[in-house]
Structure formats: C-alpha cells, structure tokens
mmCIF file of C-alpha atoms in Angstrom:
data_model
loop_
_atom_site.group_PDB
_atom_site.id
_atom_site.type_symbol
_atom_site.label_atom_id
_atom_site.label_comp_id
_atom_site.label_asym_id
_atom_site.label_seq_id
_atom_site.Cartn_x
_atom_site.Cartn_y
_atom_site.Cartn_z
ATOM 1 C CA MET A 1 0.000 0.000 0.000
ATOM 2 C CA GLU A 2 1.282 3.448 -0.914
ATOM 3 C CA LYS A 3 2.227 5.304 2.236
ATOM 4 C CA ILE A 4 3.965 8.424 0.901
ATOM 5 C CA THR A 5 2.472 11.661 2.171
ATOM 6 C CA THR A 6 3.437 15.126 3.389
ATOM 7 C CA ALA A 7 4.606 15.898 6.890
ATOM 8 C CA GLU A 8 1.618 18.164 7.445
ATOM 9 C CA LYS A 9 -0.867 15.434 6.542
ATOM 10 C CA ALA A 10 1.035 12.765 8.464
ATOM 11 C CA VAL A 11 0.882 14.575 11.809
ATOM 12 C CA LYS A 12 -2.805 15.471 11.587
ATOM 13 C CA LYS A 13 -3.732 12.344 13.521
ATOM 14 C CA ILE A 14 -1.979 13.647 16.613
ATOM 15 C CA LYS A 15 -4.553 14.789 19.147
ATOM 16 C CA SER A 16 -4.407 16.525 22.501
ATOM 17 C CA GLY A 17 -3.355 14.221 25.317
ATOM 18 C CA ASP A 18 -1.451 11.833 23.047
ATOM 19 C CA ILE A 19 1.740 10.041 24.032
ATOM 20 C CA LEU A 20 4.371 10.709 21.363
ATOM 21 C CA LEU A 21 7.295 8.314 20.984
ATOM 22 C CA VAL A 22 10.034 10.406 19.379
ATOM 23 C CA GLY A 23 13.139 8.703 18.022
ATOM 24 C CA GLY A 24 16.660 10.033 18.052
ATOM 25 C CA PHE A 25 19.783 10.050 20.168
ATOM 26 C CA LEU A 26 20.471 13.764 20.622
ATOM 27 C CA GLN A 27 20.654 14.870 16.962
ATOM 28 C CA ALA A 28 21.329 11.411 15.476
ATOM 29 C CA GLY A 29 18.129 10.004 14.030
ATOM 30 C CA SER A 30 15.978 12.868 15.264
ATOM 31 C CA PRO A 31 12.829 13.296 13.091
ATOM 32 C CA GLU A 32 13.266 17.035 12.666
ATOM 33 C CA THR A 33 10.894 17.367 9.696
ATOM 34 C CA LEU A 34 8.040 15.738 11.581
ATOM 35 C CA ILE A 35 8.616 17.689 14.792
ATOM 36 C CA ARG A 36 8.655 20.905 12.764
ATOM 37 C CA ALA A 37 5.347 19.912 11.160
ATOM 38 C CA VAL A 38 3.799 19.368 14.595
ATOM 39 C CA LEU A 39 5.156 22.747 15.652
ATOM 40 C CA ASP A 40 4.040 24.669 12.555
ATOM 41 C CA THR A 41 0.753 23.075 11.513
ATOM 42 C CA HIS A 42 -0.766 21.478 14.576
ATOM 43 C CA ASP A 43 -2.251 22.799 17.811
ATOM 44 C CA ALA A 44 -2.625 19.601 19.861
ATOM 45 C CA GLY A 45 -1.722 20.179 23.506
ATOM 46 C CA ALA A 46 -1.190 18.291 26.766
ATOM 47 C CA LEU A 47 1.274 16.063 24.921
ATOM 48 C CA THR A 48 3.526 13.514 26.605
ATOM 49 C CA VAL A 49 6.862 13.146 24.836
ATOM 50 C CA VAL A 50 8.795 9.901 25.275
ATOM 51 C CA SER A 51 12.351 10.412 24.068
ATOM 52 C CA ASN A 52 15.813 9.282 25.019
ATOM 53 C CA ASP A 53 16.906 12.877 25.636
ATOM 54 C CA THR A 54 14.329 15.369 24.225
ATOM 55 C CA GLY A 55 16.974 16.673 21.824
ATOM 56 C CA THR A 56 19.307 19.629 22.121
ATOM 57 C CA ALA A 57 19.026 23.399 21.891
ATOM 58 C CA GLU A 58 19.571 23.001 18.120
ATOM 59 C CA THR A 59 16.655 20.611 17.523
ATOM 60 C CA ASN A 60 12.972 21.369 16.999
ATOM 61 C CA MET A 61 11.807 19.588 20.148
ATOM 62 C CA ILE A 62 12.869 22.480 22.346
ATOM 63 C CA ARG A 63 10.853 24.830 20.120
ATOM 64 C CA LEU A 64 7.790 22.630 20.474
ATOM 65 C CA MET A 65 8.241 22.578 24.228
ATOM 66 C CA GLU A 66 8.515 26.369 24.287
ATOM 67 C CA THR A 67 4.903 26.552 23.070
ATOM 68 C CA GLY A 68 3.734 24.896 26.297
ATOM 69 C CA ARG A 69 2.026 22.066 24.432
ATOM 70 C CA VAL A 70 4.304 19.420 25.953
ATOM 71 C CA THR A 71 3.176 18.939 29.537
ATOM 72 C CA SER A 72 4.910 15.656 30.353
ATOM 73 C CA VAL A 73 8.252 14.090 29.438
ATOM 74 C CA VAL A 74 9.599 10.554 29.821
ATOM 75 C CA ALA A 75 13.329 10.309 29.110
ATOM 76 C CA SER A 76 16.670 8.926 30.234
ATOM 77 C CA TYR A 77 18.864 12.024 29.785
ATOM 78 C CA ILE A 78 17.830 15.666 29.710
ATOM 79 C CA GLY A 79 21.110 17.534 30.122
ATOM 80 C CA ALA A 80 21.229 18.750 26.516
ATOM 81 C CA ASN A 81 17.773 20.338 26.598
ATOM 82 C CA PRO A 82 17.646 23.111 29.210
ATOM 83 C CA LEU A 83 13.878 23.452 28.872
ATOM 84 C CA THR A 84 13.317 19.868 30.039
ATOM 85 C CA GLY A 85 15.532 20.608 33.025
ATOM 86 C CA LYS A 86 13.465 23.676 33.811
ATOM 87 C CA MET A 87 10.269 21.599 33.579
ATOM 88 C CA MET A 88 11.685 19.181 36.117
ATOM 89 C CA ILE A 89 12.640 21.973 38.516
ATOM 90 C CA ASP A 90 9.320 23.819 38.190
ATOM 91 C CA ASP A 91 7.152 20.685 38.309
ATOM 92 C CA PRO A 92 9.064 17.521 39.258
ATOM 93 C CA GLY A 93 6.070 15.354 38.418
ATOM 94 C CA SER A 94 6.116 16.480 34.787
ATOM 95 C CA VAL A 95 9.407 14.697 34.005
ATOM 96 C CA THR A 96 10.005 10.985 34.589
ATOM 97 C CA LEU A 97 13.516 9.609 34.146
ATOM 98 C CA PHE A 98 14.505 5.993 33.554
ATOM 99 C CA PRO A 99 17.908 4.376 32.999
ATOM 100 C CA GLN A 100 18.485 4.332 29.234
ATOM 101 C CA GLY A 101 18.354 0.560 28.809
ATOM 102 C CA THR A 102 15.260 0.341 30.964
ATOM 103 C CA LEU A 103 13.479 2.993 28.892
ATOM 104 C CA ALA A 104 14.350 1.212 25.647
ATOM 105 C CA GLU A 105 13.167 -2.122 27.043
ATOM 106 C CA LYS A 106 9.895 -0.626 28.338
ATOM 107 C CA ILE A 107 9.154 0.501 24.780
ATOM 108 C CA ARG A 108 10.364 -2.756 23.218
ATOM 109 C CA ALA A 109 8.188 -4.746 25.625
ATOM 110 C CA ALA A 110 5.120 -2.799 24.523
ATOM 111 C CA GLY A 111 5.881 -3.578 20.892
ATOM 112 C CA ALA A 112 6.287 -7.260 21.739
ATOM 113 C CA GLY A 113 2.931 -7.400 23.510
ATOM 114 C CA LEU A 114 4.447 -7.840 26.963
ATOM 115 C CA ALA A 115 3.013 -6.243 30.087
ATOM 116 C CA GLY A 116 6.440 -5.633 31.600
ATOM 117 C CA PHE A 117 9.702 -7.211 32.707
ATOM 118 C CA TYR A 118 11.955 -7.658 35.724
ATOM 119 C CA THR A 119 15.341 -5.923 35.800
ATOM 120 C CA PRO A 120 18.089 -5.583 38.420
ATOM 121 C CA VAL A 121 18.834 -2.037 37.246
ATOM 122 C CA GLY A 122 17.958 0.473 39.943
ATOM 123 C CA VAL A 123 17.734 -1.925 42.880
ATOM 124 C CA GLY A 124 18.866 -0.130 46.029
ATOM 125 C CA THR A 125 18.501 3.332 44.456
ATOM 126 C CA VAL A 126 15.738 5.929 44.124
ATOM 127 C CA VAL A 127 14.693 4.123 40.942
ATOM 128 C CA GLU A 128 13.020 1.381 43.000
ATOM 129 C CA GLU A 129 10.657 3.738 44.821
ATOM 130 C CA GLY A 130 7.055 2.645 44.341
ATOM 131 C CA LYS A 131 7.947 -0.409 42.261
ATOM 132 C CA GLU A 132 7.359 -4.068 42.915
ATOM 133 C CA LYS A 133 10.548 -5.878 43.962
ATOM 134 C CA LYS A 134 11.018 -9.603 43.557
ATOM 135 C CA GLU A 135 13.831 -12.011 44.333
ATOM 136 C CA ILE A 136 14.621 -14.440 41.507
ATOM 137 C CA GLY A 137 17.496 -16.899 41.786
ATOM 138 C CA GLY A 138 18.856 -15.125 44.817
ATOM 139 C CA ARG A 139 18.950 -11.703 43.135
ATOM 140 C CA GLU A 140 16.537 -8.778 43.540
ATOM 141 C CA TYR A 141 14.711 -7.365 40.540
ATOM 142 C CA LEU A 142 12.315 -4.480 39.920
ATOM 143 C CA LEU A 143 9.153 -4.772 37.851
ATOM 144 C CA GLU A 144 9.047 -2.271 34.992
ATOM 145 C CA THR A 145 5.828 -1.991 33.009
ATOM 146 C CA ALA A 146 5.650 -1.636 29.230
ATOM 147 C CA LEU A 147 5.376 1.832 27.696
ATOM 148 C CA ARG A 148 3.224 2.265 24.600
ATOM 149 C CA GLY A 149 2.562 5.393 22.567
ATOM 150 C CA ASP A 150 -0.330 6.756 20.550
ATOM 151 C CA VAL A 151 1.999 8.058 17.835
ATOM 152 C CA ALA A 152 5.636 7.365 16.944
ATOM 153 C CA LEU A 153 7.728 9.877 14.989
ATOM 154 C CA ILE A 154 10.948 8.290 13.728
ATOM 155 C CA ARG A 155 13.643 8.807 11.084
ATOM 156 C CA ALA A 156 15.119 6.358 8.593
ATOM 157 C CA THR A 157 18.071 6.447 6.248
ATOM 158 C CA LYS A 158 15.944 4.843 3.523
ATOM 159 C CA ALA A 159 12.290 3.876 3.276
ATOM 160 C CA ASP A 160 10.436 2.327 0.391
ATOM 161 C CA ARG A 161 6.944 3.238 -0.706
ATOM 162 C CA SER A 162 5.436 0.480 1.441
ATOM 163 C CA GLY A 163 7.157 1.717 4.590
ATOM 164 C CA ASN A 164 10.016 -0.776 4.886
ATOM 165 C CA CYS A 165 12.887 1.104 6.526
ATOM 166 C CA PHE A 166 16.650 0.898 6.735
ATOM 167 C CA MET A 167 18.287 2.834 9.573
ATOM 168 C CA ARG A 168 22.040 3.270 9.469
ATOM 169 C CA GLY A 169 24.250 2.845 12.544
ATOM 170 C CA ALA A 170 23.319 4.764 15.661
ATOM 171 C CA THR A 171 20.227 6.249 14.000
ATOM 172 C CA LYS A 172 18.472 2.951 14.823
ATOM 173 C CA ASN A 173 18.655 3.832 18.514
ATOM 174 C CA PHE A 174 15.097 4.243 19.781
ATOM 175 C CA GLY A 175 13.395 4.391 16.390
ATOM 176 C CA ALA A 176 13.626 0.663 15.781
ATOM 177 C CA VAL A 177 11.844 -0.239 19.031
ATOM 178 C CA MET A 178 9.339 2.607 18.877
ATOM 179 C CA ALA A 179 7.740 1.581 15.583
ATOM 180 C CA PRO A 180 6.033 -1.592 16.919
ATOM 181 C CA ALA A 181 5.076 0.194 20.152
ATOM 182 C CA ALA A 182 2.723 2.870 18.786
ATOM 183 C CA ASP A 183 -0.755 2.842 17.296
ATOM 184 C CA TYR A 184 0.220 5.216 14.461
ATOM 185 C CA VAL A 185 3.753 5.424 13.064
ATOM 186 C CA VAL A 186 5.232 8.111 10.823
ATOM 187 C CA VAL A 187 8.690 7.775 9.309
ATOM 188 C CA GLU A 188 10.663 10.592 7.759
ATOM 189 C CA ALA A 189 13.235 9.196 5.367
ATOM 190 C CA GLU A 190 16.410 10.733 4.019
ATOM 191 C CA GLU A 191 15.709 8.831 0.799
ATOM 192 C CA ILE A 192 12.499 7.241 -0.475
ATOM 193 C CA VAL A 193 12.993 4.332 -2.879
ATOM 194 C CA VAL A 194 10.855 1.864 -4.799
ATOM 195 C CA VAL A 195 9.760 -1.383 -3.191
ATOM 196 C CA GLY A 196 12.472 -4.006 -3.573
ATOM 197 C CA GLU A 197 15.430 -1.629 -3.598
ATOM 198 C CA ILE A 198 16.203 -2.216 0.080
ATOM 199 C CA ASP A 199 17.824 -5.611 0.658
ATOM 200 C CA PRO A 200 15.370 -7.551 2.869
ATOM 201 C CA GLU A 201 18.247 -8.469 5.167
ATOM 202 C CA LEU A 202 18.880 -4.762 5.778
ATOM 203 C CA VAL A 203 15.308 -3.852 6.712
ATOM 204 C CA THR A 204 15.375 -2.395 10.231
ATOM 205 C CA VAL A 205 11.626 -1.776 10.527
ATOM 206 C CA PRO A 206 9.176 -3.763 8.363
ATOM 207 C CA GLY A 207 6.543 -1.718 6.574
ATOM 208 C CA ILE A 208 3.730 -3.486 8.426
ATOM 209 C CA PHE A 209 4.514 -1.247 11.407
ATOM 210 C CA VAL A 210 4.566 1.997 9.386
ATOM 211 C CA ASP A 211 1.487 4.056 8.502
ATOM 212 C CA ALA A 212 3.025 7.023 6.694
ATOM 213 C CA VAL A 213 6.330 7.938 5.031
ATOM 214 C CA VAL A 214 7.538 11.508 4.587
ATOM 215 C CA GLN A 215 10.535 12.910 2.718
ATOM 216 C CA ALA A 216 12.956 14.445 5.220
ATOM 217 C CA GLY A 217 13.541 18.138 4.744
ATOM 218 C CA GLU A 218 10.271 18.878 2.982
#
C-alpha cells in the first residue's frame, strides 16, 4: 500500500493528550521534519513526549516545548535540553527519568505485547521507589511496566513506498523499538525508494509497522 504523504498530513492524527514516541539520540536520528510539522501546523496540547533525551538546543523539540504544548516528558537524559531541566525543577512530576536501557526495554516490551519485565537495574537506588521488587534466583529485581505510545515519529536512512525502513548505525537507537510500540507510526526518510530496492536483510523496521512515510527536509 502506498504510504507516501506530506509531513503536514502525516501529523494530523496527533490529538491533545497523546503520548508521542520520538526517536533520536540527541541529533542522530531525530525526526526534525516531523517535529517541525507538529510545531508549525498542529495545535494539539497536553502532549507527553517519550524520548531518550528530548533533543538539544539546536533541535525542533525544544521549540515545540517552548509553546507549552508538551506537559509531560519521559526520558533517560535531559542535560542537553535546558527546557526539560526547567520543567523538572518547576514541576518535578512532569518529568520521569529511567535508565536508558530500561526505557528502551519498556518501549520494546510494549511492541512485543508484553506487560512488563523484571530488571536488576535500579535496585537499592531511588529508581526502586514505588515499584514491585522480587527475588529471583537469589537476586533482587524491579518490575518495569511496558510503555506504549499513541503516535511514533521516527527517522530512517531509507524507506520504500510500502514503509520498509533501513536505519544506518546509531540512527536505529530508539526508532527501531518505537515503531512496533505505537498505534500510528510516521517515518521521515532521508531517501524514499521503490519497493524491492532495500535488501530484505537490511530492513530495520518492516513496513507493516509503518502508517506514513515523509521525505525528510520537505
């Protein structure tokens, strides 16, 4: 099925109160075209952004946050985005931090249809506050629940017209696990190619998980 569209049309399904899974590791793999479209053409508010780091001062996420439409953040690192830090100081409950691997696994678990998982990460620290703890094989683990999104905005190196995606190197980061974990998935691609041009063994995200494909930079 043809999935090519414009960024403006692709983000129209975002509605107020949605949980947005946003790919990227700082600037690597950040879906800048899609975030700009949300910023410029959409007025949905009370958004929760799930992102490894919420970007940097040079990325569009900070501009979206400046509008006040992002009211909650889930991340693992926020040091490169001063606005997320300010949110945490002004309203500690608006920002939730997880260890990076835990955050990635929470998203991956949602995409795999799992309710959660047990991990030793965070045992004996503030991370365990309010979480179920269980001893397995003589070691303590914390229960982490899966984290699913309403919409995922991710970036690919290449995508074909059916949504099959190849992500190069570190740009896979969170994008690869976010695609199966959202109800509606938009990919911005550096290059859009015909079906069959991407070697099946190089497909990072199968097109079955992708609803719309947008040309990056447009």
